[in-house]
């Protein structure tokens, strides 16, 4: 089993982020983005410039991160709450939702329920999650950084979340990260499948570089 060492959340690994960037176009026009568990705001830092006209809404459970990481400058709206208890219907619909390095911080059943609640609210949902044995305790005095599920695998993710359409596993140093695109929207699923087919037909060495 892969052992994940040296993780320092909320600084999520860059592993898988290039792959996510390559899949965002499957959502079509991006007008609204929801980022669950924003941490340092990495998704905003990586992708907001590409989608500058979109409204970015962030949900973060740990209020001190807002000032510590300048989150008010990275999101149009911030909600300080546990995503499991947020009334998502009141937030409206989104084109893209990021759920990065979040699901391992709750029970497997809570993670499934959160994903099931997110999928009807967005055309395209991205999950990023550490794979292998990856224990973690509190970080920056934040008890919510503790990993509740410490041993996700690619097989377990695909079993728990049947809406996974495409995914990739990348190892950087001691970290192995699984990134997955989920959707229940027919057009988005077709676009994801087309992108996956393009990857398979692409000559080696010609994939786009990091965003």
mmCIF file of C-alpha atoms in Angstrom:
data_model
loop_
_atom_site.group_PDB
_atom_site.id
_atom_site.type_symbol
_atom_site.label_atom_id
_atom_site.label_comp_id
_atom_site.label_asym_id
_atom_site.label_seq_id
_atom_site.Cartn_x
_atom_site.Cartn_y
_atom_site.Cartn_z
ATOM 1 C CA UNK A 1 0.000 0.000 0.000
ATOM 2 C CA UNK A 2 1.230 3.508 -0.826
ATOM 3 C CA UNK A 3 2.054 5.508 2.298
ATOM 4 C CA UNK A 4 1.464 9.248 2.081
ATOM 5 C CA UNK A 5 3.992 11.203 4.166
ATOM 6 C CA UNK A 6 4.767 14.849 4.689
ATOM 7 C CA UNK A 7 1.413 16.303 3.673
ATOM 8 C CA UNK A 8 0.869 19.859 4.882
ATOM 9 C CA UNK A 9 -2.759 20.739 4.451
ATOM 10 C CA UNK A 10 -4.356 23.154 3.636
ATOM 11 C CA UNK A 11 -1.619 23.391 0.985
ATOM 12 C CA UNK A 12 -3.052 20.798 -1.381
ATOM 13 C CA UNK A 13 -0.692 19.001 -3.730
ATOM 14 C CA UNK A 14 -0.312 20.352 -7.261
ATOM 15 C CA UNK A 15 -0.695 16.749 -8.473
ATOM 16 C CA UNK A 16 -3.691 16.364 -10.755
ATOM 17 C CA UNK A 17 -4.339 20.075 -11.203
ATOM 18 C CA UNK A 18 -3.141 20.123 -14.825
ATOM 19 C CA UNK A 19 -5.507 17.236 -15.560
ATOM 20 C CA UNK A 20 -8.387 19.123 -13.933
ATOM 21 C CA UNK A 21 -7.593 22.176 -16.038
ATOM 22 C CA UNK A 22 -7.786 20.034 -19.165
ATOM 23 C CA UNK A 23 -11.284 18.817 -18.202
ATOM 24 C CA UNK A 24 -12.923 22.113 -17.221
ATOM 25 C CA UNK A 25 -13.885 22.862 -20.873
ATOM 26 C CA UNK A 26 -16.288 19.890 -20.714
ATOM 27 C CA UNK A 27 -18.620 22.121 -18.663
ATOM 28 C CA UNK A 28 -19.002 24.582 -21.544
ATOM 29 C CA UNK A 29 -19.382 28.230 -20.610
ATOM 30 C CA UNK A 30 -18.284 28.738 -17.003
ATOM 31 C CA UNK A 31 -20.386 31.433 -15.334
ATOM 32 C CA UNK A 32 -20.536 30.189 -11.742
ATOM 33 C CA UNK A 33 -17.989 28.179 -9.770
ATOM 34 C CA UNK A 34 -18.366 26.590 -6.334
ATOM 35 C CA UNK A 35 -15.239 25.658 -4.356
ATOM 36 C CA UNK A 36 -15.853 23.392 -1.362
ATOM 37 C CA UNK A 37 -13.174 23.517 1.351
ATOM 38 C CA UNK A 38 -11.115 26.276 -0.216
ATOM 39 C CA UNK A 39 -8.107 26.054 2.145
ATOM 40 C CA UNK A 40 -5.531 28.474 0.712
ATOM 41 C CA UNK A 41 -7.694 29.072 -2.361
ATOM 42 C CA UNK A 42 -5.559 27.054 -4.771
ATOM 43 C CA UNK A 43 -8.313 26.507 -7.357
ATOM 44 C CA UNK A 44 -9.024 30.215 -7.520
ATOM 45 C CA UNK A 45 -5.308 30.936 -7.858
ATOM 46 C CA UNK A 46 -4.927 28.399 -10.673
ATOM 47 C CA UNK A 47 -8.092 28.854 -12.698
ATOM 48 C CA UNK A 48 -9.862 32.112 -11.896
ATOM 49 C CA UNK A 49 -7.851 34.128 -14.401
ATOM 50 C CA UNK A 50 -9.103 31.799 -17.134
ATOM 51 C CA UNK A 51 -12.688 32.386 -16.019
ATOM 52 C CA UNK A 52 -12.491 35.979 -14.841
ATOM 53 C CA UNK A 53 -16.137 36.728 -15.667
ATOM 54 C CA UNK A 54 -17.442 33.848 -13.559
ATOM 55 C CA UNK A 55 -18.782 34.239 -10.044
ATOM 56 C CA UNK A 56 -16.614 32.294 -7.594
ATOM 57 C CA UNK A 57 -18.276 31.083 -4.398
ATOM 58 C CA UNK A 58 -16.192 29.399 -1.696
ATOM 59 C CA UNK A 59 -17.190 27.316 1.309
ATOM 60 C CA UNK A 60 -14.631 27.023 4.121
ATOM 61 C CA UNK A 61 -15.161 25.488 7.538
ATOM 62 C CA UNK A 62 -12.240 27.230 9.310
ATOM 63 C CA UNK A 63 -12.768 30.991 9.643
ATOM 64 C CA UNK A 64 -9.110 31.894 10.451
ATOM 65 C CA UNK A 65 -8.105 30.879 6.913
ATOM 66 C CA UNK A 66 -10.010 33.857 5.484
ATOM 67 C CA UNK A 67 -7.485 36.359 6.823
ATOM 68 C CA UNK A 68 -4.514 33.990 6.915
ATOM 69 C CA UNK A 69 -4.703 33.238 3.181
ATOM 70 C CA UNK A 70 -6.443 36.354 1.836
ATOM 71 C CA UNK A 71 -9.499 34.421 0.718
ATOM 72 C CA UNK A 72 -11.720 37.505 0.452
ATOM 73 C CA UNK A 73 -9.608 38.602 -2.512
ATOM 74 C CA UNK A 74 -9.901 35.205 -4.198
ATOM 75 C CA UNK A 75 -13.670 34.679 -4.044
ATOM 76 C CA UNK A 76 -16.707 36.823 -4.764
ATOM 77 C CA UNK A 77 -18.570 35.210 -1.900
ATOM 78 C CA UNK A 78 -17.318 33.185 1.060
ATOM 79 C CA UNK A 79 -19.470 30.990 3.264
ATOM 80 C CA UNK A 80 -17.911 29.952 6.568
ATOM 81 C CA UNK A 81 -19.607 26.673 7.345
ATOM 82 C CA UNK A 82 -19.341 22.906 7.251
ATOM 83 C CA UNK A 83 -20.243 21.998 3.663
ATOM 84 C CA UNK A 84 -22.251 19.040 4.927
ATOM 85 C CA UNK A 85 -24.789 21.411 6.472
ATOM 86 C CA UNK A 86 -24.889 24.152 3.821
ATOM 87 C CA UNK A 87 -28.255 24.550 2.089
ATOM 88 C CA UNK A 88 -26.934 24.129 -1.449
ATOM 89 C CA UNK A 89 -30.325 24.833 -3.015
ATOM 90 C CA UNK A 90 -30.131 28.419 -1.736
ATOM 91 C CA UNK A 91 -26.842 28.906 -3.565
ATOM 92 C CA UNK A 92 -28.373 28.152 -6.958
ATOM 93 C CA UNK A 93 -26.794 26.232 -9.824
ATOM 94 C CA UNK A 94 -23.133 26.100 -10.826
ATOM 95 C CA UNK A 95 -21.245 25.134 -13.939
ATOM 96 C CA UNK A 96 -18.192 23.779 -12.119
ATOM 97 C CA UNK A 97 -17.684 22.611 -8.557
ATOM 98 C CA UNK A 98 -14.364 21.764 -6.932
ATOM 99 C CA UNK A 99 -14.242 19.396 -3.977
ATOM 100 C CA UNK A 100 -10.479 19.215 -3.469
ATOM 101 C CA UNK A 101 -8.888 17.398 -0.537
ATOM 102 C CA UNK A 102 -12.167 17.515 1.368
ATOM 103 C CA UNK A 103 -13.845 14.117 1.371
ATOM 104 C CA UNK A 104 -11.120 12.392 3.406
ATOM 105 C CA UNK A 105 -11.947 14.766 6.284
ATOM 106 C CA UNK A 106 -15.371 13.175 6.851
ATOM 107 C CA UNK A 107 -16.825 9.702 7.079
ATOM 108 C CA UNK A 108 -17.301 7.750 3.858
ATOM 109 C CA UNK A 109 -21.091 7.949 4.223
ATOM 110 C CA UNK A 110 -20.964 11.737 4.740
ATOM 111 C CA UNK A 111 -18.718 12.037 1.674
ATOM 112 C CA UNK A 112 -21.186 10.082 -0.450
ATOM 113 C CA UNK A 113 -24.073 12.209 0.795
ATOM 114 C CA UNK A 114 -22.213 15.460 0.069
ATOM 115 C CA UNK A 115 -21.360 14.357 -3.473
ATOM 116 C CA UNK A 116 -24.962 13.259 -4.049
ATOM 117 C CA UNK A 117 -26.123 16.723 -2.960
ATOM 118 C CA UNK A 118 -23.563 18.531 -5.126
ATOM 119 C CA UNK A 119 -24.176 16.664 -8.382
ATOM 120 C CA UNK A 120 -27.665 18.119 -9.056
ATOM 121 C CA UNK A 121 -26.296 21.624 -8.388
ATOM 122 C CA UNK A 122 -23.450 21.607 -10.943
ATOM 123 C CA UNK A 123 -22.785 20.314 -14.436
ATOM 124 C CA UNK A 124 -19.254 19.215 -13.622
ATOM 125 C CA UNK A 125 -17.858 18.207 -10.233
ATOM 126 C CA UNK A 126 -14.165 17.623 -9.566
ATOM 127 C CA UNK A 127 -12.877 15.514 -6.686
ATOM 128 C CA UNK A 128 -9.226 15.553 -5.628
ATOM 129 C CA UNK A 129 -8.251 13.121 -2.883
ATOM 130 C CA UNK A 130 -5.090 11.493 -1.487
ATOM 131 C CA UNK A 131 -4.791 7.782 -2.233
ATOM 132 C CA UNK A 132 -3.041 5.143 -0.171
ATOM 133 C CA UNK A 133 -2.471 5.210 3.571
ATOM 134 C CA UNK A 134 -2.454 8.913 4.400
ATOM 135 C CA UNK A 135 -3.039 9.774 8.070
ATOM 136 C CA UNK A 136 -3.129 13.404 9.173
ATOM 137 C CA UNK A 137 -3.944 15.234 12.378
ATOM 138 C CA UNK A 138 -4.746 18.851 13.101
ATOM 139 C CA UNK A 139 -2.826 21.522 11.153
ATOM 140 C CA UNK A 140 -2.540 25.217 12.150
ATOM 141 C CA UNK A 141 -4.609 24.318 15.242
ATOM 142 C CA UNK A 142 -7.455 23.404 12.879
ATOM 143 C CA UNK A 143 -9.039 20.138 14.076
ATOM 144 C CA UNK A 144 -10.970 19.820 10.819
ATOM 145 C CA UNK A 145 -7.722 19.050 8.975
ATOM 146 C CA UNK A 146 -7.705 15.564 10.515
ATOM 147 C CA UNK A 147 -8.202 12.738 8.047
ATOM 148 C CA UNK A 148 -11.212 10.632 9.015
ATOM 149 C CA UNK A 149 -10.737 8.165 6.158
ATOM 150 C CA UNK A 150 -7.018 7.473 5.750
ATOM 151 C CA UNK A 151 -6.914 4.807 3.056
ATOM 152 C CA UNK A 152 -8.888 5.709 -0.066
ATOM 153 C CA UNK A 153 -7.918 3.908 -3.260
ATOM 154 C CA UNK A 154 -8.797 4.507 -6.903
ATOM 155 C CA UNK A 155 -11.047 1.441 -6.841
ATOM 156 C CA UNK A 156 -12.823 2.590 -3.690
ATOM 157 C CA UNK A 157 -13.458 6.070 -5.103
ATOM 158 C CA UNK A 158 -15.000 4.665 -8.278
ATOM 159 C CA UNK A 159 -17.129 2.271 -6.232
ATOM 160 C CA UNK A 160 -18.338 4.925 -3.773
ATOM 161 C CA UNK A 161 -19.037 7.574 -6.418
ATOM 162 C CA UNK A 162 -20.661 5.951 -9.480
ATOM 163 C CA UNK A 163 -21.025 9.332 -11.226
ATOM 164 C CA UNK A 164 -17.265 9.320 -11.952
ATOM 165 C CA UNK A 165 -16.868 9.727 -15.714
ATOM 166 C CA UNK A 166 -13.100 10.131 -15.932
ATOM 167 C CA UNK A 167 -10.140 10.221 -13.605
ATOM 168 C CA UNK A 168 -6.389 10.266 -13.272
ATOM 169 C CA UNK A 169 -3.881 9.220 -10.622
ATOM 170 C CA UNK A 170 -0.628 11.135 -10.237
ATOM 171 C CA UNK A 171 2.239 10.692 -7.802
ATOM 172 C CA UNK A 172 4.421 13.634 -6.824
ATOM 173 C CA UNK A 173 7.075 12.747 -4.293
ATOM 174 C CA UNK A 174 5.402 10.901 -1.416
ATOM 175 C CA UNK A 175 1.901 12.021 -2.426
ATOM 176 C CA UNK A 176 -0.410 10.044 -4.688
ATOM 177 C CA UNK A 177 -3.464 12.057 -5.665
ATOM 178 C CA UNK A 178 -6.582 10.825 -7.418
ATOM 179 C CA UNK A 179 -8.514 13.428 -9.418
ATOM 180 C CA UNK A 180 -11.940 12.643 -10.807
ATOM 181 C CA UNK A 181 -14.571 14.328 -12.970
ATOM 182 C CA UNK A 182 -18.177 13.533 -12.080
ATOM 183 C CA UNK A 183 -21.372 14.517 -13.834
ATOM 184 C CA UNK A 184 -24.989 13.537 -14.400
ATOM 185 C CA UNK A 185 -25.434 15.964 -17.299
ATOM 186 C CA UNK A 186 -25.576 14.220 -20.664
ATOM 187 C CA UNK A 187 -23.765 16.895 -22.670
ATOM 188 C CA UNK A 188 -21.024 17.208 -20.072
ATOM 189 C CA UNK A 189 -20.551 13.428 -19.926
ATOM 190 C CA UNK A 190 -20.248 13.302 -23.726
ATOM 191 C CA UNK A 191 -17.685 16.123 -23.658
ATOM 192 C CA UNK A 192 -15.645 14.342 -20.978
ATOM 193 C CA UNK A 193 -15.683 11.133 -22.980
ATOM 194 C CA UNK A 194 -14.530 13.019 -26.068
ATOM 195 C CA UNK A 195 -11.624 14.543 -24.128
ATOM 196 C CA UNK A 196 -10.662 11.116 -22.839
ATOM 197 C CA UNK A 197 -10.716 9.753 -26.388
ATOM 198 C CA UNK A 198 -8.548 12.652 -27.544
ATOM 199 C CA UNK A 199 -5.980 11.825 -24.842
ATOM 200 C CA UNK A 200 -5.772 8.252 -26.056
ATOM 201 C CA UNK A 201 -5.169 9.321 -29.652
ATOM 202 C CA UNK A 202 -2.685 12.073 -28.793
ATOM 203 C CA UNK A 203 0.970 11.387 -29.677
ATOM 204 C CA UNK A 204 3.243 11.092 -26.620
ATOM 205 C CA UNK A 205 4.936 14.294 -25.526
ATOM 206 C CA UNK A 206 2.368 16.669 -27.015
ATOM 207 C CA UNK A 207 0.053 17.185 -24.065
ATOM 208 C CA UNK A 208 -0.339 20.752 -22.793
ATOM 209 C CA UNK A 209 1.897 21.860 -19.983
ATOM 210 C CA UNK A 210 0.822 22.974 -16.504
ATOM 211 C CA UNK A 211 -1.710 25.819 -16.295
#
